[in-house]
Amino acid sequence: MLLSGQVALVTGAGRGIGRAIALALAEAGARVAINYNTSAQAALELAAEIAAAGGEARAWQADVSETDQAAALVDNVLQHFGRLDILVNNAGITRDNLLLRMGEEDWDRVLAVNLKGYFNCCKAAIRPMTRARRGRIINIASVVGLRGNAGQVNYAAAKAGVIGLTKSLAREVGSRNITVNAIAPGFIETDMTRALTRDIREQMLKNIPLGRLGEPADVAGLAVFLAGPGAAYITGQVIAVDGGMAM
Ligand code: NAD
């Protein structure tokens, strides 16, 4: 199998895109560390599902926006599995509002989870990856980080920040055989988008050439590719999985 013997950590993997990525990495042969913040039950069920299919997975709670918790998460993974080959930064939240009405807490929290959380996990993972002289970091950004979106100045700033982080870190660690890439999903069917009104969904659909919303598995396919041998010479890239929405 493509990723057999390797260990992957996926943050915010209890549901949605993270869950689909964890499942797909396990299917490709990786042993998977599932991070969750509040959805313990879903994370444990996912670990059980992977085990039932013949894979290996274990779930750990951590709020990735907290530096100490992110560091402890990576330590736990290293202690349990003995290595870390693939980090998928996926944990994210939205707190949407027009700038005029956006509270400081909503700005701070979205930046803390969606940008600082990625920094925290990258920082904790880089040392063991550097020692091993190999590693794959996959950051889940968003087309909103490329194009902006009214009502999401906090989220768009965080996701644009993730793109800057990805390119800069790719330059820093390329010589250590560590690649860093970002996936920019468009409009994917998860709890995050199910909260949108029917009007907004219909409006979005009009802008998607492929004429449908994406599924979490559409994003997971690219994550597995970026983690695998076929992507060894790809780094610092932002690849959209958006049905053609942002082109
Ligand atoms: P989701 O809300 O279903 O899942 C997000 C996960 O992150 C949840 O399991 C949540 O518990 C976890 N999480 C939140 N805060 C956390 C924290 N502090 N520490 C650890 N885990 C935390 O959303 P999703 O749609 O699956 O989103 C996954 C990623 O994809 C996010 O980064 C999101 O911004 C991005 N994204 C989603 C879409 C979309 O259309 N759904 C589009 C572009 C980008």
PDB file of C-alpha atoms and ligand atoms in Angstrom:
ATOM      1  CA  MET A   1       0.000   0.000   0.000  1.00  0.00           C
ATOM      2  CA  LEU A   2       1.042   3.546  -0.858  1.00  0.00           C
ATOM      3  CA  LEU A   3       1.560   4.787   2.710  1.00  0.00           C
ATOM      4  CA  SER A   4       2.219   1.582   4.621  1.00  0.00           C
ATOM      5  CA  GLY A   5       4.539   2.007   7.605  1.00  0.00           C
ATOM      6  CA  GLN A   6       3.870   5.734   7.770  1.00  0.00           C
ATOM      7  CA  VAL A   7       2.147   7.687  10.526  1.00  0.00           C
ATOM      8  CA  ALA A   8      -0.249  10.558   9.839  1.00  0.00           C
ATOM      9  CA  LEU A   9      -1.719  13.106  12.247  1.00  0.00           C
ATOM     10  CA  VAL A  10      -4.963  14.791  11.162  1.00  0.00           C
ATOM     11  CA  THR A  11      -6.255  17.686  13.278  1.00  0.00           C
ATOM     12  CA  GLY A  12      -9.981  18.246  13.747  1.00  0.00           C
ATOM     13  CA  ALA A  13     -10.630  14.788  12.351  1.00  0.00           C
ATOM     14  CA  GLY A  14     -13.825  13.953  14.249  1.00  0.00           C
ATOM     15  CA  ARG A  15     -16.045  14.929  11.348  1.00  0.00           C
ATOM     16  CA  GLY A  16     -16.219  16.518   7.903  1.00  0.00           C
ATOM     17  CA  ILE A  17     -13.147  16.892   5.710  1.00  0.00           C
ATOM     18  CA  GLY A  18     -10.711  15.818   8.445  1.00  0.00           C
ATOM     19  CA  ARG A  19     -12.624  12.596   9.012  1.00  0.00           C
ATOM     20  CA  ALA A  20     -12.596  11.789   5.283  1.00  0.00           C
ATOM     21  CA  ILE A  21      -8.839  12.493   5.097  1.00  0.00           C
ATOM     22  CA  ALA A  22      -8.125  10.272   8.112  1.00  0.00           C
ATOM     23  CA  LEU A  23     -10.152   7.430   6.579  1.00  0.00           C
ATOM     24  CA  ALA A  24      -8.463   7.791   3.182  1.00  0.00           C
ATOM     25  CA  LEU A  25      -4.956   7.889   4.686  1.00  0.00           C
ATOM     26  CA  ALA A  26      -5.770   4.744   6.695  1.00  0.00           C
ATOM     27  CA  GLU A  27      -7.085   3.060   3.532  1.00  0.00           C
ATOM     28  CA  ALA A  28      -3.759   3.909   1.870  1.00  0.00           C
ATOM     29  CA  GLY A  29      -1.980   2.060   4.697  1.00  0.00           C
ATOM     30  CA  ALA A  30      -0.998   4.848   7.108  1.00  0.00           C
ATOM     31  CA  ARG A  31      -1.418   4.526  10.863  1.00  0.00           C
ATOM     32  CA  VAL A  32      -3.551   7.488  11.839  1.00  0.00           C
ATOM     33  CA  ALA A  33      -3.578   9.839  14.828  1.00  0.00           C
ATOM     34  CA  ILE A  34      -6.998  11.458  15.063  1.00  0.00           C
ATOM     35  CA  ASN A  35      -7.123  14.801  16.836  1.00  0.00           C
ATOM     36  CA  TYR A  36     -10.395  16.222  18.133  1.00  0.00           C
ATOM     37  CA  ASN A  37     -11.290  19.103  20.403  1.00  0.00           C
ATOM     38  CA  THR A  38     -14.870  18.499  21.548  1.00  0.00           C
ATOM     39  CA  SER A  39     -16.185  15.621  19.418  1.00  0.00           C
ATOM     40  CA  ALA A  40     -14.741  12.748  21.475  1.00  0.00           C
ATOM     41  CA  GLN A  41     -17.447  10.263  20.574  1.00  0.00           C
ATOM     42  CA  ALA A  42     -17.096  10.859  16.812  1.00  0.00           C
ATOM     43  CA  ALA A  43     -13.297  10.563  17.056  1.00  0.00           C
ATOM     44  CA  LEU A  44     -13.484   7.281  18.975  1.00  0.00           C
ATOM     45  CA  GLU A  45     -16.009   5.925  16.478  1.00  0.00           C
ATOM     46  CA  LEU A  46     -13.681   6.856  13.623  1.00  0.00           C
ATOM     47  CA  ALA A  47     -10.749   5.078  15.309  1.00  0.00           C
ATOM     48  CA  ALA A  48     -12.950   1.996  15.749  1.00  0.00           C
ATOM     49  CA  GLU A  49     -14.070   2.168  12.100  1.00  0.00           C
ATOM     50  CA  ILE A  50     -10.458   2.274  10.906  1.00  0.00           C
ATOM     51  CA  ALA A  51      -9.528  -0.643  13.196  1.00  0.00           C
ATOM     52  CA  ALA A  52     -12.515  -2.677  11.969  1.00  0.00           C
ATOM     53  CA  ALA A  53     -11.267  -2.224   8.401  1.00  0.00           C
ATOM     54  CA  GLY A  54      -7.873  -3.632   9.409  1.00  0.00           C
ATOM     55  CA  GLY A  55      -6.082  -0.318   9.989  1.00  0.00           C
ATOM     56  CA  GLU A  56      -4.560   1.304  13.050  1.00  0.00           C
ATOM     57  CA  ALA A  57      -5.738   4.556  14.599  1.00  0.00           C
ATOM     58  CA  ARG A  58      -5.891   6.325  17.916  1.00  0.00           C
ATOM     59  CA  ALA A  59      -7.675   9.505  19.005  1.00  0.00           C
ATOM     60  CA  TRP A  60      -6.259  12.338  21.149  1.00  0.00           C
ATOM     61  CA  GLN A  61      -8.021  15.420  22.476  1.00  0.00           C
ATOM     62  CA  ALA A  62      -6.260  18.771  22.024  1.00  0.00           C
ATOM     63  CA  ASP A  63      -7.261  22.342  21.296  1.00  0.00           C
ATOM     64  CA  VAL A  64      -4.696  23.103  18.595  1.00  0.00           C
ATOM     65  CA  SER A  65      -4.925  26.850  19.221  1.00  0.00           C
ATOM     66  CA  GLU A  66      -3.176  26.249  22.566  1.00  0.00           C
ATOM     67  CA  THR A  67       0.582  25.953  22.059  1.00  0.00           C
ATOM     68  CA  ASP A  68       1.102  23.483  24.934  1.00  0.00           C
ATOM     69  CA  GLN A  69      -1.757  21.247  23.844  1.00  0.00           C
ATOM     70  CA  ALA A  70      -0.527  21.122  20.233  1.00  0.00           C
ATOM     71  CA  ALA A  71       2.988  20.232  21.435  1.00  0.00           C
ATOM     72  CA  ALA A  72       1.620  17.545  23.771  1.00  0.00           C
ATOM     73  CA  LEU A  73      -0.478  16.141  20.919  1.00  0.00           C
ATOM     74  CA  VAL A  74       2.576  15.656  18.698  1.00  0.00           C
ATOM     75  CA  ASP A  75       4.539  14.204  21.649  1.00  0.00           C
ATOM     76  CA  ASN A  76       1.764  11.697  22.285  1.00  0.00           C
ATOM     77  CA  VAL A  77       1.754  10.647  18.637  1.00  0.00           C
ATOM     78  CA  LEU A  78       5.551  10.197  18.659  1.00  0.00           C
ATOM     79  CA  GLN A  79       5.466   8.211  21.888  1.00  0.00           C
ATOM     80  CA  HIS A  80       2.653   5.964  20.746  1.00  0.00           C
ATOM     81  CA  PHE A  81       3.582   5.376  17.101  1.00  0.00           C
ATOM     82  CA  GLY A  82       7.323   6.142  17.254  1.00  0.00           C
ATOM     83  CA  ARG A  83       7.308   8.488  14.250  1.00  0.00           C
ATOM     84  CA  LEU A  84       5.380  11.181  12.396  1.00  0.00           C
ATOM     85  CA  ASP A  85       5.526  11.295   8.599  1.00  0.00           C
ATOM     86  CA  ILE A  86       2.432  13.252   7.609  1.00  0.00           C
ATOM     87  CA  LEU A  87       0.755  16.218   9.303  1.00  0.00           C
ATOM     88  CA  VAL A  88      -2.617  17.386   8.014  1.00  0.00           C
ATOM     89  CA  ASN A  89      -3.639  20.720   9.532  1.00  0.00           C
ATOM     90  CA  ASN A  90      -7.384  20.701   9.099  1.00  0.00           C
ATOM     91  CA  ALA A  91      -9.031  21.948  12.342  1.00  0.00           C
ATOM     92  CA  GLY A  92     -10.983  25.079  11.538  1.00  0.00           C
ATOM     93  CA  ILE A  93     -13.955  27.196  12.569  1.00  0.00           C
ATOM     94  CA  THR A  94     -16.007  30.066  11.167  1.00  0.00           C
ATOM     95  CA  ARG A  95     -17.500  33.049  13.018  1.00  0.00           C
ATOM     96  CA  ASP A  96     -19.016  35.010  10.145  1.00  0.00           C
ATOM     97  CA  ASN A  97     -20.180  38.602  10.187  1.00  0.00           C
ATOM     98  CA  LEU A  98     -19.681  41.819   8.254  1.00  0.00           C
ATOM     99  CA  LEU A  99     -16.612  43.691   9.491  1.00  0.00           C
ATOM    100  CA  LEU A 100     -18.711  46.477  10.987  1.00  0.00           C
ATOM    101  CA  ARG A 101     -20.534  43.981  13.179  1.00  0.00           C
ATOM    102  CA  MET A 102     -17.675  41.589  13.854  1.00  0.00           C
ATOM    103  CA  GLY A 103     -16.639  41.421  17.487  1.00  0.00           C
ATOM    104  CA  GLU A 104     -12.983  41.285  18.478  1.00  0.00           C
ATOM    105  CA  GLU A 105     -13.497  37.827  20.028  1.00  0.00           C
ATOM    106  CA  ASP A 106     -14.726  36.443  16.697  1.00  0.00           C
ATOM    107  CA  TRP A 107     -11.657  37.852  14.947  1.00  0.00           C
ATOM    108  CA  ASP A 108      -9.306  36.506  17.631  1.00  0.00           C
ATOM    109  CA  ARG A 109     -10.819  33.018  17.887  1.00  0.00           C
ATOM    110  CA  VAL A 110     -10.888  32.374  14.126  1.00  0.00           C
ATOM    111  CA  LEU A 111      -7.256  33.502  13.801  1.00  0.00           C
ATOM    112  CA  ALA A 112      -6.295  31.455  16.871  1.00  0.00           C
ATOM    113  CA  VAL A 113      -7.711  28.173  15.564  1.00  0.00           C
ATOM    114  CA  ASN A 114      -7.319  28.545  11.787  1.00  0.00           C
ATOM    115  CA  LEU A 115      -3.884  30.170  11.697  1.00  0.00           C
ATOM    116  CA  LYS A 116      -2.093  29.896  15.044  1.00  0.00           C
ATOM    117  CA  GLY A 117      -3.309  26.302  15.382  1.00  0.00           C
ATOM    118  CA  TYR A 118      -1.555  25.461  12.090  1.00  0.00           C
ATOM    119  CA  PHE A 119       1.612  27.261  13.256  1.00  0.00           C
ATOM    120  CA  ASN A 120       1.530  25.378  16.571  1.00  0.00           C
ATOM    121  CA  CYS A 121       1.235  21.959  14.938  1.00  0.00           C
ATOM    122  CA  CYS A 122       3.825  22.723  12.232  1.00  0.00           C
ATOM    123  CA  LYS A 123       6.250  23.888  14.900  1.00  0.00           C
ATOM    124  CA  ALA A 124       5.776  20.736  16.971  1.00  0.00           C
ATOM    125  CA  ALA A 125       6.060  18.424  13.939  1.00  0.00           C
ATOM    126  CA  ILE A 126       9.039  20.032  12.197  1.00  0.00           C
ATOM    127  CA  ARG A 127      11.669  18.833  14.678  1.00  0.00           C
ATOM    128  CA  PRO A 128      10.927  15.094  14.381  1.00  0.00           C
ATOM    129  CA  MET A 129      10.471  15.434  10.614  1.00  0.00           C
ATOM    130  CA  THR A 130      13.810  17.237  10.341  1.00  0.00           C
ATOM    131  CA  ARG A 131      15.510  14.473  12.346  1.00  0.00           C
ATOM    132  CA  ALA A 132      13.955  11.848  10.077  1.00  0.00           C
ATOM    133  CA  ARG A 133      14.871  13.917   7.007  1.00  0.00           C
ATOM    134  CA  ARG A 134      11.437  13.362   5.571  1.00  0.00           C
ATOM    135  CA  GLY A 135       7.956  14.726   6.060  1.00  0.00           C
ATOM    136  CA  ARG A 136       4.770  15.884   4.407  1.00  0.00           C
ATOM    137  CA  ILE A 137       2.728  18.780   5.715  1.00  0.00           C
ATOM    138  CA  ILE A 138      -0.673  19.409   4.177  1.00  0.00           C
ATOM    139  CA  ASN A 139      -2.525  22.547   5.234  1.00  0.00           C
ATOM    140  CA  ILE A 140      -6.226  22.843   4.536  1.00  0.00           C
ATOM    141  CA  ALA A 141      -6.737  26.445   3.392  1.00  0.00           C
ATOM    142  CA  SER A 142      -9.765  27.647   1.399  1.00  0.00           C
ATOM    143  CA  VAL A 143     -10.634  29.381  -1.857  1.00  0.00           C
ATOM    144  CA  VAL A 144     -11.810  32.163   0.462  1.00  0.00           C
ATOM    145  CA  GLY A 145      -8.137  32.740   1.329  1.00  0.00           C
ATOM    146  CA  LEU A 146      -7.470  33.309  -2.383  1.00  0.00           C
ATOM    147  CA  ARG A 147     -10.516  35.338  -3.379  1.00  0.00           C
ATOM    148  CA  GLY A 148     -11.933  36.795  -0.163  1.00  0.00           C
ATOM    149  CA  ASN A 149     -15.585  36.575   0.829  1.00  0.00           C
ATOM    150  CA  ALA A 150     -17.944  39.212   2.191  1.00  0.00           C
ATOM    151  CA  GLY A 151     -18.810  38.376   5.789  1.00  0.00           C
ATOM    152  CA  GLN A 152     -15.629  36.414   6.399  1.00  0.00           C
ATOM    153  CA  VAL A 153     -12.778  38.919   6.889  1.00  0.00           C
ATOM    154  CA  ASN A 154     -11.505  36.889   9.862  1.00  0.00           C
ATOM    155  CA  TYR A 155     -11.691  33.510   8.096  1.00  0.00           C
ATOM    156  CA  ALA A 156     -10.284  34.868   4.804  1.00  0.00           C
ATOM    157  CA  ALA A 157      -7.383  36.529   6.628  1.00  0.00           C
ATOM    158  CA  ALA A 158      -6.612  33.295   8.477  1.00  0.00           C
ATOM    159  CA  LYS A 159      -6.764  31.195   5.285  1.00  0.00           C
ATOM    160  CA  ALA A 160      -4.647  33.688   3.317  1.00  0.00           C
ATOM    161  CA  GLY A 161      -2.251  33.498   6.269  1.00  0.00           C
ATOM    162  CA  VAL A 162      -2.174  29.707   5.953  1.00  0.00           C
ATOM    163  CA  ILE A 163      -1.152  30.118   2.306  1.00  0.00           C
ATOM    164  CA  GLY A 164       1.705  32.458   3.301  1.00  0.00           C
ATOM    165  CA  LEU A 165       2.748  30.079   6.076  1.00  0.00           C
ATOM    166  CA  THR A 166       2.715  27.160   3.618  1.00  0.00           C
ATOM    167  CA  LYS A 167       4.932  28.859   1.035  1.00  0.00           C
ATOM    168  CA  SER A 168       7.379  30.254   3.605  1.00  0.00           C
ATOM    169  CA  LEU A 169       7.732  26.979   5.485  1.00  0.00           C
ATOM    170  CA  ALA A 170       8.152  25.099   2.194  1.00  0.00           C
ATOM    171  CA  ARG A 171      11.170  27.322   1.495  1.00  0.00           C
ATOM    172  CA  GLU A 172      12.558  26.784   5.015  1.00  0.00           C
ATOM    173  CA  VAL A 173      12.396  22.991   5.104  1.00  0.00           C
ATOM    174  CA  GLY A 174      12.738  21.888   1.488  1.00  0.00           C
ATOM    175  CA  SER A 175      16.397  21.015   1.985  1.00  0.00           C
ATOM    176  CA  ARG A 176      15.347  18.539   4.718  1.00  0.00           C
ATOM    177  CA  ASN A 177      13.126  16.623   2.312  1.00  0.00           C
ATOM    178  CA  ILE A 178       9.952  17.983   3.893  1.00  0.00           C
ATOM    179  CA  THR A 179       7.224  19.210   1.566  1.00  0.00           C
ATOM    180  CA  VAL A 180       4.557  21.707   2.600  1.00  0.00           C
ATOM    181  CA  ASN A 181       1.477  22.211   0.459  1.00  0.00           C
ATOM    182  CA  ALA A 182      -1.976  23.684   0.868  1.00  0.00           C
ATOM    183  CA  ILE A 183      -5.336  22.448  -0.364  1.00  0.00           C
ATOM    184  CA  ALA A 184      -7.908  25.143  -1.048  1.00  0.00           C
ATOM    185  CA  PRO A 185     -11.350  23.529  -0.932  1.00  0.00           C
ATOM    186  CA  GLY A 186     -14.304  25.342  -2.440  1.00  0.00           C
ATOM    187  CA  PHE A 187     -17.804  24.601  -1.213  1.00  0.00           C
ATOM    188  CA  ILE A 188     -17.723  21.175   0.461  1.00  0.00           C
ATOM    189  CA  GLU A 189     -20.742  19.442   2.007  1.00  0.00           C
ATOM    190  CA  THR A 190     -19.977  19.390   5.778  1.00  0.00           C
ATOM    191  CA  ASP A 191     -21.445  20.777   9.013  1.00  0.00           C
ATOM    192  CA  MET A 192     -19.611  24.040   8.248  1.00  0.00           C
ATOM    193  CA  THR A 193     -21.564  24.616   5.019  1.00  0.00           C
ATOM    194  CA  ARG A 194     -24.808  22.936   6.079  1.00  0.00           C
ATOM    195  CA  ALA A 195     -25.324  25.965   8.337  1.00  0.00           C
ATOM    196  CA  LEU A 196     -25.652  28.256   5.269  1.00  0.00           C
ATOM    197  CA  THR A 197     -29.060  29.402   4.082  1.00  0.00           C
ATOM    198  CA  ARG A 198     -30.697  27.898   0.982  1.00  0.00           C
ATOM    199  CA  ASP A 199     -30.282  31.248  -0.832  1.00  0.00           C
ATOM    200  CA  ILE A 200     -26.525  31.340  -0.259  1.00  0.00           C
ATOM    201  CA  ARG A 201     -26.180  27.695  -1.344  1.00  0.00           C
ATOM    202  CA  GLU A 202     -28.071  28.364  -4.581  1.00  0.00           C
ATOM    203  CA  GLN A 203     -25.958  31.441  -5.240  1.00  0.00           C
ATOM    204  CA  MET A 204     -22.762  29.425  -4.659  1.00  0.00           C
ATOM    205  CA  LEU A 205     -23.924  26.622  -6.960  1.00  0.00           C
ATOM    206  CA  LYS A 206     -24.267  29.078  -9.848  1.00  0.00           C
ATOM    207  CA  ASN A 207     -20.520  29.765  -9.577  1.00  0.00           C
ATOM    208  CA  ILE A 208     -19.403  26.129  -9.660  1.00  0.00           C
ATOM    209  CA  PRO A 209     -18.688  24.917 -13.224  1.00  0.00           C
ATOM    210  CA  LEU A 210     -18.984  21.265 -12.171  1.00  0.00           C
ATOM    211  CA  GLY A 211     -22.508  22.068 -10.955  1.00  0.00           C
ATOM    212  CA  ARG A 212     -22.384  20.413  -7.553  1.00  0.00           C
ATOM    213  CA  LEU A 213     -20.985  20.873  -4.081  1.00  0.00           C
ATOM    214  CA  GLY A 214     -17.840  18.914  -3.273  1.00  0.00           C
ATOM    215  CA  GLU A 215     -17.777  15.901  -0.962  1.00  0.00           C
ATOM    216  CA  PRO A 216     -15.188  15.527   1.818  1.00  0.00           C
ATOM    217  CA  ALA A 217     -13.820  12.543  -0.146  1.00  0.00           C
ATOM    218  CA  ASP A 218     -13.016  14.877  -3.071  1.00  0.00           C
ATOM    219  CA  VAL A 219     -10.579  16.721  -0.774  1.00  0.00           C
ATOM    220  CA  ALA A 220      -9.267  13.507   0.806  1.00  0.00           C
ATOM    221  CA  GLY A 221      -8.161  12.151  -2.590  1.00  0.00           C
ATOM    222  CA  LEU A 222      -5.769  15.068  -3.054  1.00  0.00           C
ATOM    223  CA  ALA A 223      -4.481  14.804   0.534  1.00  0.00           C
ATOM    224  CA  VAL A 224      -3.543  11.150  -0.050  1.00  0.00           C
ATOM    225  CA  PHE A 225      -1.802  12.085  -3.297  1.00  0.00           C
ATOM    226  CA  LEU A 226       0.169  14.896  -1.605  1.00  0.00           C
ATOM    227  CA  ALA A 227       1.199  12.474   1.161  1.00  0.00           C
ATOM    228  CA  GLY A 228       2.287   9.792  -1.305  1.00  0.00           C
ATOM    229  CA  PRO A 229       5.342   9.123  -3.476  1.00  0.00           C
ATOM    230  CA  GLY A 230       3.816  10.748  -6.570  1.00  0.00           C
ATOM    231  CA  ALA A 231       4.029  14.161  -4.894  1.00  0.00           C
ATOM    232  CA  ALA A 232       7.690  13.959  -3.825  1.00  0.00           C
ATOM    233  CA  TYR A 233       8.678  16.921  -6.018  1.00  0.00           C
ATOM    234  CA  ILE A 234       5.691  19.151  -5.233  1.00  0.00           C
ATOM    235  CA  THR A 235       6.075  21.786  -2.526  1.00  0.00           C
ATOM    236  CA  GLY A 236       4.801  25.279  -1.686  1.00  0.00           C
ATOM    237  CA  GLN A 237       1.708  24.783  -3.833  1.00  0.00           C
ATOM    238  CA  VAL A 238      -1.890  25.762  -3.244  1.00  0.00           C
ATOM    239  CA  ILE A 239      -4.202  23.377  -5.066  1.00  0.00           C
ATOM    240  CA  ALA A 240      -7.899  24.143  -5.302  1.00  0.00           C
ATOM    241  CA  VAL A 241     -10.490  21.373  -4.986  1.00  0.00           C
ATOM    242  CA  ASP A 242     -13.502  23.463  -5.855  1.00  0.00           C
ATOM    243  CA  GLY A 243     -15.274  22.205  -8.957  1.00  0.00           C
ATOM    244  CA  GLY A 244     -13.700  25.055 -10.911  1.00  0.00           C
ATOM    245  CA  MET A 245     -15.161  27.778  -8.684  1.00  0.00           C
ATOM    246  CA  ALA A 246     -12.056  29.941  -8.167  1.00  0.00           C
ATOM    247  CA  MET A 247     -10.345  29.676 -11.555  1.00  0.00           C
TER     248      MET A 247
HETATM  249  P1  NAD B   1     -16.252  20.901  10.322  1.00  0.00           P
HETATM  250  O1  NAD B   1     -16.800  21.988  11.177  1.00  0.00           O
HETATM  251  O2  NAD B   1     -17.121  19.780   9.918  1.00  0.00           O
HETATM  252  O3  NAD B   1     -14.934  20.274  10.974  1.00  0.00           O
HETATM  253  C1  NAD B   1     -13.964  21.049  11.624  1.00  0.00           C
HETATM  254  C2  NAD B   1     -13.317  20.186  12.687  1.00  0.00           C
HETATM  255  O4  NAD B   1     -12.323  20.955  13.392  1.00  0.00           O
HETATM  256  C3  NAD B   1     -14.321  19.708  13.729  1.00  0.00           C
HETATM  257  O5  NAD B   1     -14.128  18.338  13.988  1.00  0.00           O
HETATM  258  C4  NAD B   1     -13.958  20.543  14.968  1.00  0.00           C
HETATM  259  O6  NAD B   1     -14.265  19.915  16.182  1.00  0.00           O
HETATM  260  C5  NAD B   1     -12.470  20.708  14.780  1.00  0.00           C
HETATM  261  N1  NAD B   1     -11.945  21.814  15.564  1.00  0.00           N
HETATM  262  C6  NAD B   1     -12.458  23.065  15.686  1.00  0.00           C
HETATM  263  N2  NAD B   1     -11.706  23.793  16.512  1.00  0.00           N
HETATM  264  C7  NAD B   1     -10.690  22.996  16.937  1.00  0.00           C
HETATM  265  C8  NAD B   1      -9.595  23.181  17.811  1.00  0.00           C
HETATM  266  N3  NAD B   1      -9.391  24.352  18.429  1.00  0.00           N
HETATM  267  N4  NAD B   1      -8.733  22.148  18.020  1.00  0.00           N
HETATM  268  C9  NAD B   1      -8.933  20.956  17.402  1.00  0.00           C
HETATM  269  N5  NAD B   1      -9.972  20.723  16.578  1.00  0.00           N
HETATM  270  C10 NAD B   1     -10.834  21.732  16.350  1.00  0.00           C
HETATM  271  O7  NAD B   1     -15.674  21.645   9.054  1.00  0.00           O
HETATM  272  P2  NAD B   1     -15.043  21.105   7.680  1.00  0.00           P
HETATM  273  O8  NAD B   1     -15.862  21.684   6.593  1.00  0.00           O
HETATM  274  O9  NAD B   1     -14.791  19.648   7.708  1.00  0.00           O
HETATM  275  O10 NAD B   1     -13.655  21.922   7.710  1.00  0.00           O
HETATM  276  C11 NAD B   1     -12.383  21.298   7.753  1.00  0.00           C
HETATM  277  C12 NAD B   1     -11.344  22.283   7.227  1.00  0.00           C
HETATM  278  O11 NAD B   1     -11.643  22.572   5.850  1.00  0.00           O
HETATM  279  C13 NAD B   1     -11.343  23.628   7.950  1.00  0.00           C
HETATM  280  O12 NAD B   1     -10.017  24.105   8.063  1.00  0.00           O
HETATM  281  C14 NAD B   1     -12.145  24.517   7.009  1.00  0.00           C
HETATM  282  O13 NAD B   1     -11.829  25.869   7.171  1.00  0.00           O
HETATM  283  C15 NAD B   1     -11.719  23.961   5.677  1.00  0.00           C
HETATM  284  N6  NAD B   1     -12.608  24.278   4.563  1.00  0.00           N
HETATM  285  C16 NAD B   1     -13.887  23.813   4.528  1.00  0.00           C
HETATM  286  C17 NAD B   1     -14.693  24.133   3.437  1.00  0.00           C
HETATM  287  C18 NAD B   1     -16.113  23.655   3.309  1.00  0.00           C
HETATM  288  O14 NAD B   1     -16.777  24.059   2.340  1.00  0.00           O
HETATM  289  N7  NAD B   1     -16.616  22.800   4.180  1.00  0.00           N
HETATM  290  C19 NAD B   1     -14.201  24.926   2.415  1.00  0.00           C
HETATM  291  C20 NAD B   1     -12.891  25.385   2.473  1.00  0.00           C
HETATM  292  C21 NAD B   1     -12.109  25.043   3.558  1.00  0.00           C
END
